[in-house]
mmCIF file of C-alpha atoms in Angstrom:
data_model
loop_
_atom_site.group_PDB
_atom_site.id
_atom_site.type_symbol
_atom_site.label_atom_id
_atom_site.label_comp_id
_atom_site.label_asym_id
_atom_site.label_seq_id
_atom_site.Cartn_x
_atom_site.Cartn_y
_atom_site.Cartn_z
ATOM 1 C CA MET A 295 120.203 -130.766 -32.608
ATOM 2 C CA ARG A 296 119.751 -128.980 -29.245
ATOM 3 C CA LEU A 297 116.678 -129.770 -27.157
ATOM 4 C CA PHE A 298 115.108 -126.974 -25.075
ATOM 5 C CA ALA A 299 114.001 -127.489 -21.535
ATOM 6 C CA PRO A 300 110.316 -126.852 -20.674
ATOM 7 C CA SER A 301 111.256 -123.623 -18.877
ATOM 8 C CA GLU A 302 113.187 -122.356 -21.915
ATOM 9 C CA THR A 303 110.280 -123.193 -24.214
ATOM 10 C CA GLN A 304 107.902 -121.245 -22.021
ATOM 11 C CA ALA A 305 110.254 -118.252 -21.973
ATOM 12 C CA ALA A 306 110.506 -118.326 -25.784
ATOM 13 C CA ARG A 307 106.716 -118.384 -26.075
ATOM 14 C CA THR A 308 106.436 -115.439 -23.670
ATOM 15 C CA GLN A 309 109.006 -113.455 -25.661
ATOM 16 C CA LEU A 310 107.191 -114.232 -28.917
ATOM 17 C CA GLY A 311 103.899 -113.130 -27.389
ATOM 18 C CA SER A 312 105.479 -109.873 -26.244
ATOM 19 C CA ARG A 313 106.740 -109.193 -29.770
ATOM 20 C CA ARG A 314 103.291 -109.868 -31.197
ATOM 21 C CA SER A 315 101.784 -107.534 -28.601
ATOM 22 C CA LYS A 316 104.180 -104.751 -29.589
ATOM 23 C CA THR A 317 103.336 -105.320 -33.243
ATOM 24 C CA ASP A 318 99.629 -105.149 -32.478
ATOM 25 C CA ASP A 319 100.178 -101.909 -30.551
ATOM 26 C CA ARG A 320 102.019 -100.394 -33.500
ATOM 27 C CA ASP A 321 99.238 -101.468 -35.862
ATOM 28 C CA CYS A 322 96.635 -99.974 -33.525
ATOM 29 C CA ALA A 323 98.567 -96.702 -33.331
ATOM 30 C CA ALA A 324 98.816 -96.599 -37.120
ATOM 31 C CA LEU A 325 95.082 -97.216 -37.378
ATOM 32 C CA VAL A 326 94.344 -94.367 -34.978
ATOM 33 C CA TRP A 327 96.604 -92.084 -37.007
ATOM 34 C CA LEU A 328 94.774 -93.008 -40.210
ATOM 35 C CA VAL A 329 91.413 -92.313 -38.591
ATOM 36 C CA ARG A 330 92.585 -88.893 -37.475
ATOM 37 C CA GLN A 331 93.773 -88.148 -40.986
ATOM 38 C CA GLY A 332 90.323 -88.862 -42.398
ATOM 39 C CA ALA A 333 90.293 -92.634 -42.962
ATOM 40 C CA GLY A 334 86.864 -94.107 -42.356
ATOM 41 C CA ARG A 335 85.123 -91.006 -43.655
ATOM 42 C CA PRO A 336 83.601 -90.617 -47.121
ATOM 43 C CA ALA A 337 86.541 -90.355 -49.465
ATOM 44 C CA ALA A 338 87.013 -87.163 -51.423
ATOM 45 C CA THR A 339 86.840 -87.274 -55.192
ATOM 46 C CA ASP A 340 89.911 -87.002 -57.370
ATOM 47 C CA THR A 341 88.940 -83.438 -58.288
ATOM 48 C CA VAL A 342 88.782 -82.374 -54.644
ATOM 49 C CA ASP A 343 92.169 -83.986 -54.010
ATOM 50 C CA ALA A 344 93.613 -82.136 -57.002
ATOM 51 C CA LEU A 345 92.080 -78.888 -55.745
ATOM 52 C CA LEU A 346 93.562 -79.446 -52.298
ATOM 53 C CA GLY A 347 96.999 -80.040 -53.798
ATOM 54 C CA ALA A 348 96.801 -76.869 -55.901
ATOM 55 C CA VAL A 349 95.614 -74.786 -52.942
ATOM 56 C CA ARG A 350 98.442 -76.027 -50.720
ATOM 57 C CA HIS A 351 101.002 -75.455 -53.464
ATOM 58 C CA ARG A 352 99.825 -71.868 -53.898
ATOM 59 C CA ARG A 353 99.987 -71.274 -50.154
ATOM 60 C CA GLY A 354 103.610 -72.392 -50.145
ATOM 61 C CA LEU A 355 104.431 -70.101 -53.075
ATOM 62 C CA VAL A 356 102.803 -67.140 -51.332
ATOM 63 C CA ALA A 357 104.844 -67.839 -48.188
ATOM 64 C CA ASP A 358 108.028 -67.897 -50.290
ATOM 65 C CA ARG A 359 107.027 -64.620 -51.940
ATOM 66 C CA LYS A 360 106.504 -62.968 -48.562
ATOM 67 C CA VAL A 361 110.018 -63.899 -47.456
ATOM 68 C CA LEU A 362 111.502 -62.808 -50.773
ATOM 69 C CA GLN A 363 109.733 -59.434 -50.695
ATOM 70 C CA GLN A 364 111.139 -58.739 -47.252
ATOM 71 C CA ARG A 365 114.626 -59.537 -48.538
ATOM 72 C CA LEU A 366 114.078 -57.212 -51.510
ATOM 73 C CA HIS A 367 113.079 -54.421 -49.141
ATOM 74 C CA ASP A 368 116.240 -54.953 -47.109
ATOM 75 C CA GLN A 369 118.433 -54.997 -50.212
ATOM 76 C CA LEU A 370 116.835 -51.852 -51.599
ATOM 77 C CA GLN A 371 117.225 -50.084 -48.256
ATOM 78 C CA ALA A 372 120.936 -50.955 -48.155
ATOM 79 C CA LEU A 373 121.520 -49.954 -51.773
ATOM 80 C CA CYS A 374 119.367 -46.791 -51.696
ATOM 81 C CA PRO A 375 119.071 -45.717 -48.025
ATOM 82 C CA GLY A 376 115.707 -44.130 -47.274
ATOM 83 C CA LEU A 377 114.040 -44.853 -50.619
ATOM 84 C CA SER A 378 111.671 -47.580 -49.413
ATOM 85 C CA ALA A 379 109.995 -45.874 -46.448
ATOM 86 C CA PRO A 380 107.834 -47.930 -44.079
ATOM 87 C CA ALA A 381 104.112 -47.343 -43.978
ATOM 88 C CA GLY A 382 103.308 -44.292 -41.875
ATOM 89 C CA GLN A 383 106.670 -42.644 -42.576
ATOM 90 C CA GLY A 384 105.994 -41.117 -45.927
ATOM 91 C CA ARG A 385 104.942 -42.726 -49.186
ATOM 92 C CA ALA A 386 105.482 -46.459 -48.872
ATOM 93 C CA LEU A 387 106.747 -48.492 -51.815
ATOM 94 C CA ASP A 388 104.799 -51.620 -52.723
ATOM 95 C CA LEU A 389 107.229 -53.974 -54.429
ATOM 96 C CA ALA A 390 104.440 -56.113 -55.881
ATOM 97 C CA ASP A 391 102.904 -53.424 -58.097
ATOM 98 C CA SER A 392 104.291 -51.880 -61.275
ATOM 99 C CA THR A 393 105.874 -48.926 -59.438
ATOM 100 C CA GLY A 394 107.829 -51.150 -57.078
ATOM 101 C CA GLN A 395 108.991 -53.375 -59.909
ATOM 102 C CA ALA A 396 110.212 -50.363 -61.861
ATOM 103 C CA VAL A 397 112.118 -48.991 -58.858
ATOM 104 C CA LEU A 398 113.759 -52.360 -58.208
ATOM 105 C CA ALA A 399 114.717 -52.765 -61.868
ATOM 106 C CA CYS A 400 116.322 -49.307 -61.962
ATOM 107 C CA ALA A 401 118.147 -49.902 -58.676
ATOM 108 C CA ALA A 402 119.641 -53.098 -60.088
ATOM 109 C CA ALA A 403 120.428 -51.581 -63.493
ATOM 110 C CA PHE A 404 122.093 -48.387 -62.233
ATOM 111 C CA ALA A 405 123.685 -49.801 -59.056
ATOM 112 C CA GLY A 406 121.671 -47.523 -56.771
ATOM 113 C CA ARG A 407 122.232 -44.291 -58.737
ATOM 114 C CA PRO A 408 119.149 -42.092 -59.338
ATOM 115 C CA PRO A 409 117.346 -42.922 -62.604
ATOM 116 C CA THR A 410 115.450 -40.573 -64.862
ATOM 117 C CA VAL A 411 111.686 -40.481 -65.277
ATOM 118 C CA ARG A 412 112.061 -42.090 -68.677
ATOM 119 C CA SER A 413 114.109 -44.966 -67.247
ATOM 120 C CA LEU A 414 111.453 -45.698 -64.624
ATOM 121 C CA GLN A 415 108.663 -45.703 -67.191
ATOM 122 C CA ALA A 416 110.684 -47.889 -69.551
ATOM 123 C CA ARG A 417 111.244 -50.591 -66.917
ATOM 124 C CA THR A 418 107.758 -50.834 -65.445
ATOM 125 C CA PRO A 419 105.858 -54.063 -66.243
ATOM 126 C CA GLY A 420 102.533 -52.208 -66.103
ATOM 127 C CA ARG A 421 101.202 -48.672 -66.056
ATOM 128 C CA LEU A 422 103.283 -45.950 -64.402
ATOM 129 C CA THR A 423 102.182 -42.340 -64.730
ATOM 130 C CA ARG A 424 104.705 -39.601 -65.357
ATOM 131 C CA ALA A 425 103.778 -37.871 -62.087
ATOM 132 C CA THR A 426 104.459 -41.009 -60.070
ATOM 133 C CA ALA A 427 107.736 -41.629 -61.882
ATOM 134 C CA ARG A 428 108.791 -38.016 -61.271
ATOM 135 C CA PHE A 429 108.007 -38.369 -57.541
ATOM 136 C CA TRP A 430 110.293 -41.389 -57.133
ATOM 137 C CA ALA A 431 113.024 -39.891 -59.323
ATOM 138 C CA ASP A 432 113.063 -36.666 -57.256
ATOM 139 C CA ARG A 433 113.020 -38.624 -54.018
ATOM 140 C CA TRP A 434 115.899 -40.758 -55.262
ATOM 141 C CA ARG A 435 118.099 -37.697 -55.921
ATOM 142 C CA ARG A 436 117.730 -36.512 -52.319
ATOM 143 C CA LEU A 437 119.123 -39.742 -50.869
ATOM 144 C CA LEU A 438 122.610 -40.530 -49.649
ATOM 145 C CA PRO A 439 125.014 -41.947 -52.248
ATOM 146 C CA PRO A 440 125.137 -45.726 -52.763
ATOM 147 C CA PRO A 441 127.628 -47.776 -50.717
ATOM 148 C CA LYS A 442 131.049 -48.707 -52.066
ATOM 149 C CA ASP A 443 129.982 -52.264 -52.861
ATOM 150 C CA ALA A 444 126.942 -51.044 -54.809
ATOM 151 C CA ALA A 445 127.823 -53.094 -57.892
ATOM 152 C CA LEU A 446 127.816 -56.353 -55.950
ATOM 153 C CA ARG A 447 124.603 -55.435 -54.150
ATOM 154 C CA ALA A 448 122.938 -54.506 -57.441
ATOM 155 C CA GLU A 449 123.894 -57.855 -58.945
ATOM 156 C CA ARG A 450 122.314 -59.729 -56.017
ATOM 157 C CA LEU A 451 119.252 -57.512 -56.204
ATOM 158 C CA GLY A 452 118.842 -58.261 -59.902
ATOM 159 C CA ARG A 453 118.925 -62.010 -59.314
ATOM 160 C CA ASP A 454 116.380 -61.776 -56.502
ATOM 161 C CA LEU A 455 114.168 -59.563 -58.647
ATOM 162 C CA ALA A 456 114.193 -62.154 -61.434
ATOM 163 C CA ARG A 457 113.363 -64.824 -58.860
ATOM 164 C CA HIS A 458 110.453 -62.716 -57.595
ATOM 165 C CA GLN A 459 109.088 -62.290 -61.123
ATOM 166 C CA ARG A 460 109.252 -66.033 -61.748
ATOM 167 C CA LEU A 461 107.498 -66.625 -58.438
ATOM 168 C CA GLN A 462 104.747 -64.205 -59.425
ATOM 169 C CA ALA A 463 104.288 -66.107 -62.677
ATOM 170 C CA ASP A 464 104.121 -69.434 -60.814
ATOM 171 C CA ILE A 465 101.470 -68.077 -58.452
ATOM 172 C CA ALA A 466 99.397 -66.775 -61.361
ATOM 173 C CA ALA A 467 99.634 -70.143 -63.150
ATOM 174 C CA THR A 468 98.634 -72.018 -59.996
ATOM 175 C CA GLU A 469 95.682 -69.696 -59.459
ATOM 176 C CA GLY A 470 94.539 -70.526 -62.982
ATOM 177 C CA GLN A 471 94.619 -74.227 -62.088
ATOM 178 C CA VAL A 472 92.709 -73.511 -58.878
ATOM 179 C CA THR A 473 90.004 -71.699 -60.850
ATOM 180 C CA GLN A 474 89.582 -74.610 -63.251
ATOM 181 C CA LEU A 475 89.493 -77.235 -60.499
ATOM 182 C CA LEU A 476 87.057 -75.251 -58.354
ATOM 183 C CA ALA A 477 84.618 -75.012 -61.258
ATOM 184 C CA ALA A 478 84.468 -78.831 -61.346
ATOM 185 C CA THR A 479 83.560 -79.166 -57.641
ATOM 186 C CA PRO A 480 80.502 -78.195 -55.569
ATOM 187 C CA GLY A 481 82.663 -75.478 -53.992
ATOM 188 C CA GLN A 482 82.099 -73.264 -57.054
ATOM 189 C CA ILE A 483 78.858 -72.129 -55.404
ATOM 190 C CA LEU A 484 80.885 -70.213 -52.790
ATOM 191 C CA THR A 485 81.980 -67.693 -55.423
ATOM 192 C CA THR A 486 78.405 -66.358 -55.482
ATOM 193 C CA LEU A 487 79.031 -64.821 -52.054
ATOM 194 C CA PRO A 488 79.737 -61.078 -52.284
ATOM 195 C CA GLY A 489 83.366 -60.223 -51.659
ATOM 196 C CA VAL A 490 84.547 -63.847 -51.822
ATOM 197 C CA ALA A 491 87.149 -64.404 -54.518
ATOM 198 C CA THR A 492 88.197 -67.678 -56.075
ATOM 199 C CA VAL A 493 91.195 -68.331 -53.824
ATOM 200 C CA PRO A 494 89.431 -68.206 -50.406
ATOM 201 C CA ALA A 495 86.459 -70.086 -51.827
ATOM 202 C CA ALA A 496 88.739 -72.802 -53.199
ATOM 203 C CA SER A 497 90.738 -73.011 -49.961
ATOM 204 C CA PHE A 498 87.621 -73.437 -47.841
ATOM 205 C CA ALA A 499 86.010 -75.899 -50.251
ATOM 206 C CA ALA A 500 89.166 -78.018 -50.560
ATOM 207 C CA HIS A 501 89.264 -78.572 -46.779
ATOM 208 C CA SER A 502 85.479 -78.927 -46.337
ATOM 209 C CA LEU A 503 84.450 -81.233 -49.188
ATOM 210 C CA PRO A 504 82.788 -83.637 -49.240
ATOM 211 C CA ILE A 505 80.398 -81.713 -47.034
ATOM 212 C CA ALA A 506 78.686 -84.966 -45.951
ATOM 213 C CA ARG A 507 81.631 -85.507 -43.575
ATOM 214 C CA PHE A 508 80.105 -82.846 -41.313
ATOM 215 C CA PRO A 509 76.537 -83.586 -40.152
ATOM 216 C CA THR A 510 76.025 -80.026 -38.838
ATOM 217 C CA PRO A 511 77.522 -76.600 -39.545
ATOM 218 C CA GLU A 512 78.715 -76.460 -35.928
ATOM 219 C CA GLN A 513 80.944 -79.481 -36.543
ATOM 220 C CA LEU A 514 82.345 -77.812 -39.653
ATOM 221 C CA TYR A 515 83.029 -74.663 -37.633
ATOM 222 C CA ALA A 516 84.743 -76.699 -34.914
ATOM 223 C CA ALA A 517 86.922 -78.394 -37.566
ATOM 224 C CA THR A 518 88.335 -75.011 -38.559
ATOM 225 C CA GLY A 519 89.623 -74.445 -35.018
ATOM 226 C CA LEU A 520 87.739 -71.172 -34.524
ATOM 227 C CA ALA A 521 85.341 -72.615 -31.967
ATOM 228 C CA PRO A 522 86.217 -71.606 -28.392
ATOM 229 C CA ALA A 523 88.030 -74.148 -26.264
ATOM 230 C CA THR A 524 86.017 -75.476 -23.290
ATOM 231 C CA TRP A 525 87.231 -76.606 -19.857
ATOM 232 C CA GLN A 526 84.782 -78.490 -17.708
ATOM 233 C CA SER A 527 85.010 -80.055 -14.250
ATOM 234 C CA ALA A 528 82.534 -81.188 -11.629
ATOM 235 C CA SER A 529 81.660 -77.632 -10.605
ATOM 236 C CA LEU A 530 83.161 -75.391 -13.282
ATOM 237 C CA LYS A 531 82.694 -74.878 -16.988
ATOM 238 C CA ARG A 532 84.737 -72.251 -18.831
ATOM 239 C CA ARG A 533 85.105 -71.138 -22.429
ATOM 240 C CA GLY A 534 88.399 -69.682 -23.515
ATOM 241 C CA ARG A 535 89.995 -68.567 -26.736
ATOM 242 C CA ILE A 536 89.708 -70.355 -30.048
ATOM 243 C CA SER A 537 90.818 -73.970 -29.919
ATOM 244 C CA ARG A 538 93.054 -73.889 -33.051
ATOM 245 C CA GLN A 539 92.482 -77.629 -33.456
ATOM 246 C CA GLY A 540 91.958 -77.507 -37.205
ATOM 247 C CA LEU A 541 94.319 -76.736 -40.051
ATOM 248 C CA PRO A 542 95.568 -73.154 -40.359
ATOM 249 C CA GLU A 543 94.669 -73.147 -44.067
ATOM 250 C CA HIS A 544 91.058 -74.027 -43.282
ATOM 251 C CA ARG A 545 90.873 -71.370 -40.583
ATOM 252 C CA ASP A 546 92.464 -68.658 -42.729
ATOM 253 C CA ALA A 547 90.098 -69.392 -45.618
ATOM 254 C CA LEU A 548 87.025 -69.002 -43.409
ATOM 255 C CA MET A 549 88.398 -65.778 -41.914
ATOM 256 C CA GLY A 550 88.996 -64.466 -45.437
ATOM 257 C CA ILE A 551 85.410 -65.279 -46.411
ATOM 258 C CA ALA A 552 84.145 -63.515 -43.284
ATOM 259 C CA TRP A 553 86.224 -60.426 -44.128
ATOM 260 C CA GLY A 554 84.930 -60.329 -47.708
ATOM 261 C CA LEU A 555 81.327 -60.599 -46.536
ATOM 262 C CA SER A 556 81.833 -57.836 -43.983
ATOM 263 C CA GLN A 557 83.020 -55.555 -46.788
ATOM 264 C CA TYR A 558 80.531 -56.332 -49.563
ATOM 265 C CA SER A 559 77.418 -57.849 -47.935
ATOM 266 C CA SER A 560 75.004 -55.396 -46.325
ATOM 267 C CA SER A 561 73.772 -57.990 -43.824
ATOM 268 C CA PHE A 562 77.267 -58.880 -42.640
ATOM 269 C CA ARG A 563 78.335 -55.229 -42.659
ATOM 270 C CA GLU A 564 75.495 -54.341 -40.306
ATOM 271 C CA ARG A 565 76.324 -57.303 -38.092
ATOM 272 C CA ASP A 566 79.972 -56.271 -38.010
ATOM 273 C CA GLN A 567 79.052 -52.747 -36.904
ATOM 274 C CA GLU A 568 76.726 -54.177 -34.263
ATOM 275 C CA LEU A 569 79.452 -56.408 -32.845
ATOM 276 C CA ARG A 570 81.967 -53.576 -32.732
ATOM 277 C CA GLY A 571 79.351 -51.402 -31.046
ATOM 278 C CA ARG A 572 79.233 -53.944 -28.234
ATOM 279 C CA GLY A 573 82.914 -53.319 -27.569
ATOM 280 C CA MET A 574 84.461 -56.128 -29.607
ATOM 281 C CA ARG A 575 87.834 -55.576 -31.203
ATOM 282 C CA PRO A 576 88.061 -55.991 -35.003
ATOM 283 C CA ILE A 577 89.595 -59.469 -34.812
ATOM 284 C CA GLN A 578 86.988 -60.591 -32.261
ATOM 285 C CA ALA A 579 84.197 -59.287 -34.460
ATOM 286 C CA ARG A 580 85.615 -61.142 -37.454
ATOM 287 C CA VAL A 581 85.778 -64.415 -35.530
ATOM 288 C CA ALA A 582 82.141 -63.937 -34.556
ATOM 289 C CA LEU A 583 81.268 -63.222 -38.176
ATOM 290 C CA ALA A 584 83.158 -66.336 -39.244
ATOM 291 C CA ARG A 585 80.680 -68.485 -37.352
ATOM 292 C CA HIS A 586 77.765 -67.015 -39.310
ATOM 293 C CA ALA A 587 79.782 -67.254 -42.515
ATOM 294 C CA CYS A 588 80.433 -70.935 -41.801
ATOM 295 C CA ARG A 589 76.705 -71.605 -41.444
ATOM 296 C CA LEU A 590 76.097 -69.795 -44.715
ATOM 297 C CA CYS A 591 78.827 -71.707 -46.560
ATOM 298 C CA TYR A 592 77.503 -74.992 -45.172
ATOM 299 C CA ALA A 593 74.025 -74.177 -46.477
ATOM 300 C CA LEU A 594 75.365 -73.258 -49.917
ATOM 301 C CA LEU A 595 77.494 -76.403 -50.188
ATOM 302 C CA THR A 596 74.571 -78.558 -49.083
ATOM 303 C CA THR A 597 71.778 -77.051 -51.191
ATOM 304 C CA GLN A 598 73.893 -75.797 -54.127
ATOM 305 C CA GLN A 599 71.698 -72.709 -54.281
ATOM 306 C CA PRO A 600 73.435 -69.381 -55.054
ATOM 307 C CA PHE A 601 73.509 -66.684 -52.409
ATOM 308 C CA ASP A 602 70.554 -64.307 -52.297
ATOM 309 C CA GLU A 603 70.964 -61.271 -50.041
ATOM 310 C CA ALA A 604 67.244 -60.632 -49.631
ATOM 311 C CA ARG A 605 66.494 -64.262 -48.827
ATOM 312 C CA TYR A 606 69.344 -64.437 -46.335
ATOM 313 C CA ARG A 607 68.210 -61.244 -44.599
ATOM 314 C CA LEU A 608 64.649 -62.544 -44.367
ATOM 315 C CA ALA A 609 65.787 -65.890 -42.935
ATOM 316 C CA ARG A 610 68.061 -64.151 -40.453
ATOM 317 C CA HIS A 611 65.298 -61.936 -39.063
ATOM 318 C CA SER A 612 62.863 -64.836 -38.922
ATOM 319 C CA ARG A 613 65.335 -66.716 -36.680
ATOM 320 C CA GLY A 614 65.892 -63.634 -34.542
ATOM 321 C CA ARG A 615 69.613 -63.380 -35.294
#
């Protein structure tokens, strides 16, 4: 058995204390991370957690669909040059509607060769008028011939089209889950707002509930990241662009609610016109409207009272806003 000298014992104790200090620092850092993620706040219910998971899953599916639609446009342009014209350069082709699906199906089935009106109508998943089918058939005949590898391109296009259809079905199924979960949460009250559909209401509610986490509507607005960033020194205080400190999903949901209100609520429509009359650009006006929309959503989530246009207009004028 080896005996340690007093100096070696002291060095071992110092090294052990350093290891414990590093462990404590790691634990403290982990605790700070948990607090930033929401630990220490009132915990959300299982329904809100399920709603948040469904909303995030749908957002990922929509992002995948956006990428896939761009690839379908590129494939269709290579197989049938000039058929899918960009917006502003003729009649654009929306691949998500029944007309676009019919055009893609015919391009894959006939390897880029022009189809007949009957073929387009037979392959549409929805309603396609004869006039619309005749327009695309006539436009197709005026194009350049397909490339030499049209068969291979058509095969790839058909697989991507099937993938797009499955993705559309997945998004629809997820939206059905979102509707059911939202109905079981206090966020269902947001659907009483004019122009606010289930998806933006669910997205905003999933990131805002439980509403008791935010003592004031200003704190909820700051959590979305739309509040302006502030720089302050001893002699200077400046306000810049939006801080973007919150989650993009939370911010996008509030902006979507503000857009819906500006389209279907008379009070918000008038306020939007007033802001644009002051010289604000459309996106600046919508950010300003989002602040008022956040106050309104906070009041609805807190009181659970449905939206009343006349009552809101009266309260707005009484506050001088």
